[in-house]
XYZ file of C-alpha atoms in Angstrom:
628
model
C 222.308 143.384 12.496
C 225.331 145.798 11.792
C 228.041 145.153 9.544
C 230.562 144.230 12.068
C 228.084 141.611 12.504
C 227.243 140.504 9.458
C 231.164 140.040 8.913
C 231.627 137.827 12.198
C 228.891 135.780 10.704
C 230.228 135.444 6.763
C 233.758 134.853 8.638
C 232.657 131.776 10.557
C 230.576 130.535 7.589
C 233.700 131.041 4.859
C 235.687 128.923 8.290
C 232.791 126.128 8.492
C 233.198 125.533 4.442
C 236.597 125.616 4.358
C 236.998 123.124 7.119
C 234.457 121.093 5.113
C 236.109 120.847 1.727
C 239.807 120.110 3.868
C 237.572 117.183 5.362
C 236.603 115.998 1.739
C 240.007 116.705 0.575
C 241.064 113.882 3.185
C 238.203 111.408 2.253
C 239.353 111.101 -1.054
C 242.768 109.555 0.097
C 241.052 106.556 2.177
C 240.328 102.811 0.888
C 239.447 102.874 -3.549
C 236.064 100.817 -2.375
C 235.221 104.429 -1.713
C 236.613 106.347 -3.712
C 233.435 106.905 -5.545
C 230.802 107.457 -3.093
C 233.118 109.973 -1.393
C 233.522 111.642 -4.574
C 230.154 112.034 -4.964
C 229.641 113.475 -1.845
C 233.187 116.135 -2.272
C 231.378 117.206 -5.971
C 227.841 117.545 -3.452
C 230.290 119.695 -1.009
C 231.683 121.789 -3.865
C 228.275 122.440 -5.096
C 226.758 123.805 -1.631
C 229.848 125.543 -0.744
C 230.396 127.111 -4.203
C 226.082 128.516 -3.726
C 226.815 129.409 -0.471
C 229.969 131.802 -1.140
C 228.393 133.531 -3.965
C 225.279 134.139 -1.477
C 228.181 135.388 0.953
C 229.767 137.579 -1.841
C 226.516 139.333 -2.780
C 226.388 140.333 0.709
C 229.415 141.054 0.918
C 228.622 143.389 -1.814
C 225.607 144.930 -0.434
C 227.486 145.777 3.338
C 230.169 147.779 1.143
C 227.699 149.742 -1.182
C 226.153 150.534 2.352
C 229.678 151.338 4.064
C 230.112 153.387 0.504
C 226.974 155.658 1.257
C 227.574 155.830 4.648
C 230.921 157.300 3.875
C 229.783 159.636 1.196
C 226.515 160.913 3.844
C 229.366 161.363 6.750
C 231.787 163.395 3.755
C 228.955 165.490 2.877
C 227.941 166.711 6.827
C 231.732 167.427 7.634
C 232.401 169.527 4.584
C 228.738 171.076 5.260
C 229.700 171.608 8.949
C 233.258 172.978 7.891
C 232.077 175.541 5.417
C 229.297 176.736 7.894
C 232.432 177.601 9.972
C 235.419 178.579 7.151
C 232.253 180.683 5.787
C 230.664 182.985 8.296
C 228.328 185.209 7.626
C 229.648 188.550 7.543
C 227.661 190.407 10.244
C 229.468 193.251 10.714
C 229.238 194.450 7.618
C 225.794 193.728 7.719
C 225.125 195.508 10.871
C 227.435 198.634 9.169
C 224.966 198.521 6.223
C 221.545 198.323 8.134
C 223.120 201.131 10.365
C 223.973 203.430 7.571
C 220.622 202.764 6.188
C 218.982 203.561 9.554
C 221.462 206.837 9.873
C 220.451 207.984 6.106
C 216.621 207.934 6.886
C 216.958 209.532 10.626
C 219.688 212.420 8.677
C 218.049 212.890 5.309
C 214.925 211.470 4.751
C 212.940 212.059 7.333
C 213.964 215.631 7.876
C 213.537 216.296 4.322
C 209.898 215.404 4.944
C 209.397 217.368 7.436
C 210.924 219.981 5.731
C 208.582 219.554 2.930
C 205.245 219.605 5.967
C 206.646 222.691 7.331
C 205.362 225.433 4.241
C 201.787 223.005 3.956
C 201.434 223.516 7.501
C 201.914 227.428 7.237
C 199.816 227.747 4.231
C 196.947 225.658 6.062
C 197.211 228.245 8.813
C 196.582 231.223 7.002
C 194.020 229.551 5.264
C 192.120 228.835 8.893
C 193.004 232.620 9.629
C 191.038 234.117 6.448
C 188.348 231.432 7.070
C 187.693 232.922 10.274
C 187.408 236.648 8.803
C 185.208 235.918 6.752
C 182.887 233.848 9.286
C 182.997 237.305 11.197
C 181.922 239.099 8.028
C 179.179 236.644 7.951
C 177.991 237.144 11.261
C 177.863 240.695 10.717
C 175.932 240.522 7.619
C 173.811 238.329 9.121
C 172.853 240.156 12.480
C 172.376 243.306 9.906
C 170.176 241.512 7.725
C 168.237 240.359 11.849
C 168.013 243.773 12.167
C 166.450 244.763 9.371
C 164.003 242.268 9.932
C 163.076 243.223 13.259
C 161.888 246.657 12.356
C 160.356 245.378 9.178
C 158.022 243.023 11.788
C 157.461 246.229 13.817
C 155.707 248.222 11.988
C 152.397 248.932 13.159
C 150.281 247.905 10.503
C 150.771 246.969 6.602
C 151.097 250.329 5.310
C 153.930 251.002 7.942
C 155.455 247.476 6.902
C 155.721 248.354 3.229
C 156.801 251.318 3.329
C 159.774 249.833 5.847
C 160.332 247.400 3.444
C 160.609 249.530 0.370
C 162.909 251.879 2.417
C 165.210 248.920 3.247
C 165.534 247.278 0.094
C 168.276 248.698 -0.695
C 170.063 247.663 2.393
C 168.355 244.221 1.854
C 169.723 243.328 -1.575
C 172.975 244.700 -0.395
C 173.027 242.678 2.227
C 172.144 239.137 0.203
C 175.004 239.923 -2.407
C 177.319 240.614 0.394
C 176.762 237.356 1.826
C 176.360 235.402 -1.255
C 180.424 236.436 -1.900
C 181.329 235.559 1.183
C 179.656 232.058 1.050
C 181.442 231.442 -2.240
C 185.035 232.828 -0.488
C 184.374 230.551 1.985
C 183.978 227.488 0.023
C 186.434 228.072 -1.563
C 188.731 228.492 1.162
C 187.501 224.980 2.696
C 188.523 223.290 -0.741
C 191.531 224.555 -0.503
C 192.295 223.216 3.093
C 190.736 219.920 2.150
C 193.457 219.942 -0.521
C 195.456 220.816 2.108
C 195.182 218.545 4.724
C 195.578 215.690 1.917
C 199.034 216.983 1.093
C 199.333 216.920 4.521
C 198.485 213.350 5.640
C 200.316 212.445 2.466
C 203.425 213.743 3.599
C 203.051 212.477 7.261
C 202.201 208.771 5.863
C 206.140 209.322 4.282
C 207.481 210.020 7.434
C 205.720 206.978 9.168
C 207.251 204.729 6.462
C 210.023 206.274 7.017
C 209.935 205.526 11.069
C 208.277 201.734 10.161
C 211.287 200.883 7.502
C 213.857 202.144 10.464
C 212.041 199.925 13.212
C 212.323 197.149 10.517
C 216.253 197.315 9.761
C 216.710 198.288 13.180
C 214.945 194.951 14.316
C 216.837 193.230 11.643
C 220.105 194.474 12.953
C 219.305 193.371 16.611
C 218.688 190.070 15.455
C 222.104 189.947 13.224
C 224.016 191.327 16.646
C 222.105 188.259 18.586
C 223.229 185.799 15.816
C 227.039 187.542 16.387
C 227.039 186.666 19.941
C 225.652 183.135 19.929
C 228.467 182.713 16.481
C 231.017 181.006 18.854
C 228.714 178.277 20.559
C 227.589 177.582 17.272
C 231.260 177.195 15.926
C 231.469 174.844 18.787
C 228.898 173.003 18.709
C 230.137 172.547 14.408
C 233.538 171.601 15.538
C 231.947 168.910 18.320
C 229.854 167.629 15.701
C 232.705 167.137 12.929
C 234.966 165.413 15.453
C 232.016 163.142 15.984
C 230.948 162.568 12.363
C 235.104 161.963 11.989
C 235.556 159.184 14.474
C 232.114 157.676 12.577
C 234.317 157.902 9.562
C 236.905 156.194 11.020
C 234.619 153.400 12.116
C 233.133 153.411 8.659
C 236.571 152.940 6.888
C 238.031 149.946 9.607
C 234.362 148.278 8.358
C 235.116 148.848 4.778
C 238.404 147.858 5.190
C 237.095 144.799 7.085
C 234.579 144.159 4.450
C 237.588 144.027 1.475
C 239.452 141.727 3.580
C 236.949 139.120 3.767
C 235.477 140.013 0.433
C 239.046 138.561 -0.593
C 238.691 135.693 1.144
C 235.304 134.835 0.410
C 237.039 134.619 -4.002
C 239.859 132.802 -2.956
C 237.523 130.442 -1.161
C 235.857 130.262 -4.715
C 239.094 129.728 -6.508
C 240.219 127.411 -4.405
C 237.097 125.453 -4.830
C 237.351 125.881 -8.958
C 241.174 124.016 -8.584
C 239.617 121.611 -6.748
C 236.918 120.340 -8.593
C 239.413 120.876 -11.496
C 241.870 118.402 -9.787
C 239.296 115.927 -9.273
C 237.645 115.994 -12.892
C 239.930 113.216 -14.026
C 239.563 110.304 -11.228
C 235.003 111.211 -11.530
C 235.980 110.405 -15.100
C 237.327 107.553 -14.247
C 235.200 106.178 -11.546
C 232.299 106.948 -13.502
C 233.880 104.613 -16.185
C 234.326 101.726 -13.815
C 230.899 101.912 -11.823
C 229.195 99.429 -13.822
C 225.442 100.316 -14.804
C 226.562 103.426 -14.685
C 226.642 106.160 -17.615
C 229.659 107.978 -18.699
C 229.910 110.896 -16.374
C 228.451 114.503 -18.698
C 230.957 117.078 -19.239
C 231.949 119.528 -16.426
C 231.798 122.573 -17.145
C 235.232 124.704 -17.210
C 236.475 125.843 -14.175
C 236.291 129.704 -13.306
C 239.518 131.331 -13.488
C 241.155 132.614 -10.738
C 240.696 136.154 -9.466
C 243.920 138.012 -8.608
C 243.930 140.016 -4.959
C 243.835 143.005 -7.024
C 241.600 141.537 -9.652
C 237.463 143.736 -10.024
C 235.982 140.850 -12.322
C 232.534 139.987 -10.863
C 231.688 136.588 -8.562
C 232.265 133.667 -10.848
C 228.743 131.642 -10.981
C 227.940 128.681 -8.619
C 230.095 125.519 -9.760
C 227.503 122.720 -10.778
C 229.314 119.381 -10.918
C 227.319 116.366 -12.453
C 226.352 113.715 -10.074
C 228.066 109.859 -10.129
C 224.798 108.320 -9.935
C 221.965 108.220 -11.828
C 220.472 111.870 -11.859
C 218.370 112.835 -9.227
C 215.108 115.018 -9.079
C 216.549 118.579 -8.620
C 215.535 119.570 -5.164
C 212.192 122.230 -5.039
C 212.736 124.964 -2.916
C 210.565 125.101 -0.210
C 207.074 127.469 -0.340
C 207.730 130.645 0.985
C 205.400 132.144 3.041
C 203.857 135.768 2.791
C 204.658 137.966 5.379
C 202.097 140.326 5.816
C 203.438 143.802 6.637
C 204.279 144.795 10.073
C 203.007 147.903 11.385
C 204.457 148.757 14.597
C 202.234 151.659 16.718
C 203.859 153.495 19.755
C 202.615 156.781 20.642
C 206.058 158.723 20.320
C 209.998 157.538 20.350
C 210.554 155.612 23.845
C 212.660 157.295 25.658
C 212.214 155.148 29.079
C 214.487 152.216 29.041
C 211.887 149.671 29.547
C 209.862 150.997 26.755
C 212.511 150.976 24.550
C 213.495 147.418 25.261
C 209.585 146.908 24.146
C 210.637 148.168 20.942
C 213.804 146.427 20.211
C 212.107 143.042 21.967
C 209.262 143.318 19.270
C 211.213 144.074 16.339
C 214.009 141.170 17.242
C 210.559 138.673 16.870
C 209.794 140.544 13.681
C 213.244 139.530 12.330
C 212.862 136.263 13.628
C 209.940 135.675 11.784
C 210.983 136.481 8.498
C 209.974 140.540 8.181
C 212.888 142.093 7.169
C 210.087 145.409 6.507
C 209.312 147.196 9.596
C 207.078 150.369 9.630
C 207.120 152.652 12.842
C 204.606 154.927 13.536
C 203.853 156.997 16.240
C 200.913 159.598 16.730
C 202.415 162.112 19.503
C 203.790 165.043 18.187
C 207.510 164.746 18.225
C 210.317 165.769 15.128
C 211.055 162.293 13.127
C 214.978 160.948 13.967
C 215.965 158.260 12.447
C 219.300 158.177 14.109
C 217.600 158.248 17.368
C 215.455 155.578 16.358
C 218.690 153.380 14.922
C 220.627 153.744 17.910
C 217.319 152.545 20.092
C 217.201 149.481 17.918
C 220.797 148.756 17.866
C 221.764 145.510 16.213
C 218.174 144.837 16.102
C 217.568 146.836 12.636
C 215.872 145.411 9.621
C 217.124 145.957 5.960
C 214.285 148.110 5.591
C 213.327 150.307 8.194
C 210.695 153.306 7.932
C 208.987 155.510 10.189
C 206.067 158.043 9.995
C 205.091 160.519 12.711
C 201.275 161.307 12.024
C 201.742 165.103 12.817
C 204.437 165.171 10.373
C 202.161 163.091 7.597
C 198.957 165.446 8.289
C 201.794 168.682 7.355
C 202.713 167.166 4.205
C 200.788 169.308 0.588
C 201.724 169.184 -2.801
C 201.764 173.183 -2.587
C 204.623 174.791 -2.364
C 206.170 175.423 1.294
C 205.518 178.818 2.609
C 208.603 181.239 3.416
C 210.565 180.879 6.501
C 208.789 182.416 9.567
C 210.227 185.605 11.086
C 210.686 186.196 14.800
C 208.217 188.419 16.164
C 210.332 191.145 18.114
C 210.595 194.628 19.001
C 213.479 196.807 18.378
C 213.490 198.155 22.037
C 213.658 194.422 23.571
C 217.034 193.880 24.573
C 218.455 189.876 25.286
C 219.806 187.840 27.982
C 221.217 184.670 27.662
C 220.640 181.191 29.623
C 222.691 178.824 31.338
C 221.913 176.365 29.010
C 223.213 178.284 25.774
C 220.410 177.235 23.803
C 217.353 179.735 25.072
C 217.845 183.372 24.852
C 215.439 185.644 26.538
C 214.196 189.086 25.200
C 212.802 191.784 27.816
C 211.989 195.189 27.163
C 213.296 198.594 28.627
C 211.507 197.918 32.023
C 213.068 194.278 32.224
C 210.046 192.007 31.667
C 210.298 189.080 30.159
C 208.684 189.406 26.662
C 209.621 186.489 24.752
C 212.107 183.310 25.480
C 213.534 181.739 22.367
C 214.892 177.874 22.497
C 217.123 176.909 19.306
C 217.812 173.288 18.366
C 222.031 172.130 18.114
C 222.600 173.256 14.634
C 221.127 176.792 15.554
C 218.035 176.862 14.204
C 214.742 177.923 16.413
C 212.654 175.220 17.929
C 210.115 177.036 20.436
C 209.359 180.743 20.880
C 206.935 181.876 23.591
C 205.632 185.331 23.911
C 204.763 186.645 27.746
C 202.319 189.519 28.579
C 203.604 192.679 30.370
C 202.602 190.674 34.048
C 205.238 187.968 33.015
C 202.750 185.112 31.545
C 202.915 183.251 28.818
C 200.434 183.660 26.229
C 201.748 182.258 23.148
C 203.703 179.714 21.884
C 205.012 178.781 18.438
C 206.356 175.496 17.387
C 209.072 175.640 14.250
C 209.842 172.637 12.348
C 213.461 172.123 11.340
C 212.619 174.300 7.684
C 212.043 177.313 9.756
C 208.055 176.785 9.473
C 205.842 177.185 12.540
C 204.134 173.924 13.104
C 202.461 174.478 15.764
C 200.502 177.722 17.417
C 199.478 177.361 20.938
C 196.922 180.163 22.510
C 197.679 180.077 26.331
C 195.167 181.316 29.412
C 197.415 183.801 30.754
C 195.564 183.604 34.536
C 195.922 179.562 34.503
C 198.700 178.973 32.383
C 196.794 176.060 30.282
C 196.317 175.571 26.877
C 192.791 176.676 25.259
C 193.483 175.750 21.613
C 196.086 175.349 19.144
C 196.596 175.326 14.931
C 199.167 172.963 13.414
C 200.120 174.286 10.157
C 201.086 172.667 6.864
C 204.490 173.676 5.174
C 202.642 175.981 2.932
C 201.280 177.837 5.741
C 197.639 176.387 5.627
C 195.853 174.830 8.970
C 195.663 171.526 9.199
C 194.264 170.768 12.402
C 192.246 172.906 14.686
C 192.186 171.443 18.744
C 190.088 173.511 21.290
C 190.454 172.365 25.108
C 187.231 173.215 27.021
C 187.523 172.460 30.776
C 185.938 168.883 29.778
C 186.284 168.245 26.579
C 188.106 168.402 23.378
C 187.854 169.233 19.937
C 189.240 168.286 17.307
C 189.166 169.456 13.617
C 190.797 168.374 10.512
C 190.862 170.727 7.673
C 191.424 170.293 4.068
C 193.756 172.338 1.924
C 190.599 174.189 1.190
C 190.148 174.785 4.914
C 187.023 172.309 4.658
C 186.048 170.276 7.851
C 186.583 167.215 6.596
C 186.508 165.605 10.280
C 185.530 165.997 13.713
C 186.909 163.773 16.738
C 186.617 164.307 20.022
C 190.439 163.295 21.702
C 193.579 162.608 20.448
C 193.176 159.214 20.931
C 190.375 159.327 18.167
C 192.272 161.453 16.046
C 195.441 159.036 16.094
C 193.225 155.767 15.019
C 191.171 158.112 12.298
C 194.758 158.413 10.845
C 195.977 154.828 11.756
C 193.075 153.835 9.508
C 193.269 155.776 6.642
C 197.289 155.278 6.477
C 198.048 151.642 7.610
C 198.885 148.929 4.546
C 196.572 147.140 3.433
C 196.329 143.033 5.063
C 198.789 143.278 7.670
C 199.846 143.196 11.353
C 199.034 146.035 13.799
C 201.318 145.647 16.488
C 200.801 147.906 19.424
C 200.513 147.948 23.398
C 197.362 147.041 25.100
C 195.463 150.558 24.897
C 191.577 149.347 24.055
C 190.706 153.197 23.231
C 192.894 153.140 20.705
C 191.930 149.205 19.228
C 188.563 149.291 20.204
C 187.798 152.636 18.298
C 185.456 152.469 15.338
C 187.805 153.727 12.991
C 190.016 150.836 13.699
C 187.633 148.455 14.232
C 186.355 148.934 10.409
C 189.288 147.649 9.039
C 188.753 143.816 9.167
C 191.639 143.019 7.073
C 193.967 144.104 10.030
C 194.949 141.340 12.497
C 195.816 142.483 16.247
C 198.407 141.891 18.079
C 198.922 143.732 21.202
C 201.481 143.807 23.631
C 200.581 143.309 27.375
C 202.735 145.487 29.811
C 202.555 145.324 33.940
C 200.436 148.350 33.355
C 197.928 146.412 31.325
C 197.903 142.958 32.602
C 196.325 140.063 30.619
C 193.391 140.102 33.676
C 192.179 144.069 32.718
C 193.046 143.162 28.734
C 190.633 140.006 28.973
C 187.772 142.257 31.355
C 188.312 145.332 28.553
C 187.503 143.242 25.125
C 185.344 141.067 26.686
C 184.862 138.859 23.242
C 184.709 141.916 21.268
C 188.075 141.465 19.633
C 189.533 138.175 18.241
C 193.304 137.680 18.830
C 195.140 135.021 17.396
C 198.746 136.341 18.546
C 199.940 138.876 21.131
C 203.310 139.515 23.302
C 204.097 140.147 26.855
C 207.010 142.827 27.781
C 207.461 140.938 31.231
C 208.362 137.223 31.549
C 206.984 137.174 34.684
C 203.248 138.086 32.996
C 203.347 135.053 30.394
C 201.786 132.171 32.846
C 199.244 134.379 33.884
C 198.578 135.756 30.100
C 198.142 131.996 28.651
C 195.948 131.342 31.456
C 193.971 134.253 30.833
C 194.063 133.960 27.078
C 194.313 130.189 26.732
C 193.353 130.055 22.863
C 196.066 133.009 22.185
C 199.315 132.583 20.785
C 201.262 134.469 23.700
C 205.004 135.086 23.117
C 207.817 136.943 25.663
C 209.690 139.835 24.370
């Protein structure tokens, strides 16, 4: 129930009492016979009227805290909205300053590097050059010291080979310290390219830093222009949503305003009722004097005094008038019953009109029943809105309303969030926009699609998928509203279907694993440790494995007829749950009976259609059936 509501109600209930103490106003002027019994019954009225307008005036109270907060929450987005728009960020001066950083590095530090390869390079070329002259003076020694050889082996006997040998050893030992030099010129010479070539690679890894740190900014500069251009449908879409967040003002204030007035009414009401019972004190003096048996009517307590229009003094207190008769037994209030908490299953937000009627047909019967707690949750993967959710409900809202989205719940850590993701782009993609203002598309120099980028309203990204060079998606990432990726999907670029994706906590850890095989699925939930802690074969698994670790303790599970879901062990182990299911056209009592076969007990369930309810009772006869 809105507050518009709630005043039409506490404005025909401050009319009913007010038309009741003007009728026992009247009574007191007929016959003095009975004068006393209606009395009696006017200090009865006063008593239940005064209760009831102090229950009226708390509420009264409550509705304009609420209209308060409302009004502060609406304050806050406008001036949010209107200093995202009086306070833009300065991109051109961004741009200027990522440009003369790019310029600096392409003018100065780059060539400075090179520069500094240029004499390394030289020096490492003569190096190679006297490397190679000696190798040649090698060679030559060598094929010397072969030849020498050669006519040491032909000598004709050993006589002839000694005395070769002591006429070449001369030559021989010549020969060995010749090459022993050069071995040690040429190792030395390969040390010093070694050091060379280090210096080298050293000074090239500068200039790739260089060249990375300019694709960086440069990237970071395309992405500031892109932000530039989309700067006025953003304004726009800020300016849209303060005009609408001001005409929810507006209603907020005529409620407030609305509240006050009957606020005021409700304490003159009360006034008016303290006068009266003041008026009156004297002639229940009397009559109790006269009544005989009768004891002396107790002391009244002292009227409350009157509360100015402009007065802030709290409610005065219930006025409690002594009865004329002997006393009575003061009246017990009556047992109230537990409700046992309500937990209302859907597998996302309806969005169909019939299914949403589902949900505003089951929580009406919730209200009805006492539950003024509702908890929603739904097991799809969808963002949580609560003002979507409100406006499905419409008046049909309980004081207390929550919701929980189990993808949401499984993202939740006590670690700290991770930092915002980045957008993975190239500085040579270049961007076209979308009829729809909301997707911008980035291709590269040859025009092929390379990524597609969808942003929510407020501007920030809500799905990016990255294509192959043939045009096909392979990728896609899911952000959540922080500027986290959620969700990673890995695409089959040849069939366009899904082979597995990640869902990520805030802090960047997985929390779920799902692989899609061409017949099955699996399904893995990780710890914070990255620990299987479970494996489950479908979603539907998955969502009661979390339904049953997550739902309250001793209450009502209230969802449509899906016996996968119900039937599942998970579910099933969790006898302090009672069931109550609600039977669509698409699962008519007839399959629901065939499906649990006995296997289930249920003591309560509801039908979305009328037109199912005979046939459900027939079905079901020892079930409670009930139309939404």
């Amino acid at each position: 129930m809105n507050a518009q509501d709630e005043l039409n109600q506490i404005e025909s209930t401050l009319h009913h009492l007010e038309q009741e103490r003007l009728t026992a106003t009247r009574q007191m002027g007929t016959q003095s016979g009975q004068l006393r019994q209606l009395a009696d019954k006017f200090a009865q009225t006063l008593q239940q009227t005064s209760e009831q307008i102090a229950t009226q005036l708390d509420r009264l109270t409550k509705l304009a805290d609420d209209s308060q907060k409302t009004s502060d929450d609406l304050d806050a987005g406008i001036a949010s909205d209107q200093q995202a728009i009086d306070e833009p960020p300065d991109f051109d001066g961004q741009i200027q300053a990522l440009q003369e950083r790019i310029d600096d590095i392409n003018r100065t530090t780059i060539p400075n590097h090179q520069q500094e390869l240029q004499p390394l390079l030289t020096e490492q070329k003569d190096q190679r050059h006297q490397q190679s002259l000696l190798q040649d003076k090698m060679q030559g020694i060598v094929a010397e010291e072969n030849r020498i050889a050669i006519k040491i082996r032909k000598a004709k006997n050993l006589e002839e080979m000694i005395a070769v040998t002591a006429e070449q050893q001369g030559s021989i030992d010549s020969l060995r310290g010749q090459r022993e030099d050069l071995t040690n010129q040429i190792g030395q010479i390969q040390a010093t390219l070694h050091d060379g070539q280090a210096a080298i690679d050293a000074v090239n890894k500068k200039i790739e830093a260089a060249r990375d740190q300019v694709k960086t900014w440069d990237t970071q500069r395309s992405q500031l222009q892109e932000a530039k251009r989309r700067r006025p449908a953003q304004v726009a879409r800020l300016k849209q949503q303060i005009a609408s967040l001001e005409k929810q003002k507006e209603q907020v204030n005529r409620t407030a305003q609305a509240i006050d007035d009957q606020h005021q009414q409700a304490r003159d009401v009360q006034n008016t009722l303290s006068e009266q019972l003041a008026t009156i004190q004297p002639l229940l003096n009397v009559l109790s004097k006269d009544v005989a048996g009768m004891e002396t009517i107790p002391n009244i307590p002292q009227a409350a005094p009157r509360v100015s229009s402009a007065g802030s003094a709290p409610s005065a207190p219930p006025l409690h008038a002594a009865p004329l008769t002997a006393p009575t037994p003061a009246q017990q209030p009556a047992p109230q019953t537990k409700v046992r908490p309500a937990a209302l299953v859907f597998p996302m937000l309806p969005r169909d009109p019939a299914q949403a009627a589902i949900l505003r047909g089951v929580v009406g019967r919730l209200l009805q029943a006492g539950e003024q707690s509702v908890h929603l949750y739904t097991t799809a993967y969808e963002e949580e809105d609560s003002a979507r959710l409100l406006q499905l409900l419409g008046n049909e809202q309980p004081q207390s309303l929550a919701w929980t989205n189990m993808y949401t719940a499984l993202r939740q850590t006590k670690q700290p969030a991770a930092a915002p993701a980045k957008l993975n782009l190239q500085p040579d993609w270049h961007t076209q926009g979308t009829p729809d203002n909301a997707t911008v598309e980035y291709l590269d120099r040859q025009n092929n699609l390379m990524a597609r980028v969808q942003y929510r309203s407020n501007g920030s990204v809500r799905m990016v998928t990255y294509f192959n060079l043939p045009g096909n998606a392979q990728r896609r990432d899911f952000w959540d509203a922080a500027g986290h990726v959620a969700v990673t999907q890995s695409i089959n670029a040849n069939t366009g279907r899904v082979t597995n994706e990640n869902f990520y906590r805030v802090d960047g850890s997985v929390v779920l694993i799902k692989e899609y095989g061409t017949d099955a699925e699996h399904i893995h939930v990780l710890d914070e440790q990255r620990n299987v802690i479970q494996e489950l074969a479908s979603d539907v698994e998955l969502a009661a494995w979390w339904l049953s670790q997550i739902l309250p303790a001793d209450g009502q599970l209230i969802t449509e007829a899906d016996p996968l879901l119900v039937l599942n062990k998970a579910l099933q182990a969790r006898t302090d749950m009672t069931l109550v299911p609600i039977l669509t056209p698409e699962s008519t009592p007839q399959a629901w009976a065939e499906i649990l076969g006995g296997d289930l007990a249920i003591q309560t369930a509801y039908v979305s259609d009328p037109n199912l309810l005979a046939a459900a009772r027939t079905t079901l006869p020892e079930t409670d059936i009930e139309t939404l």
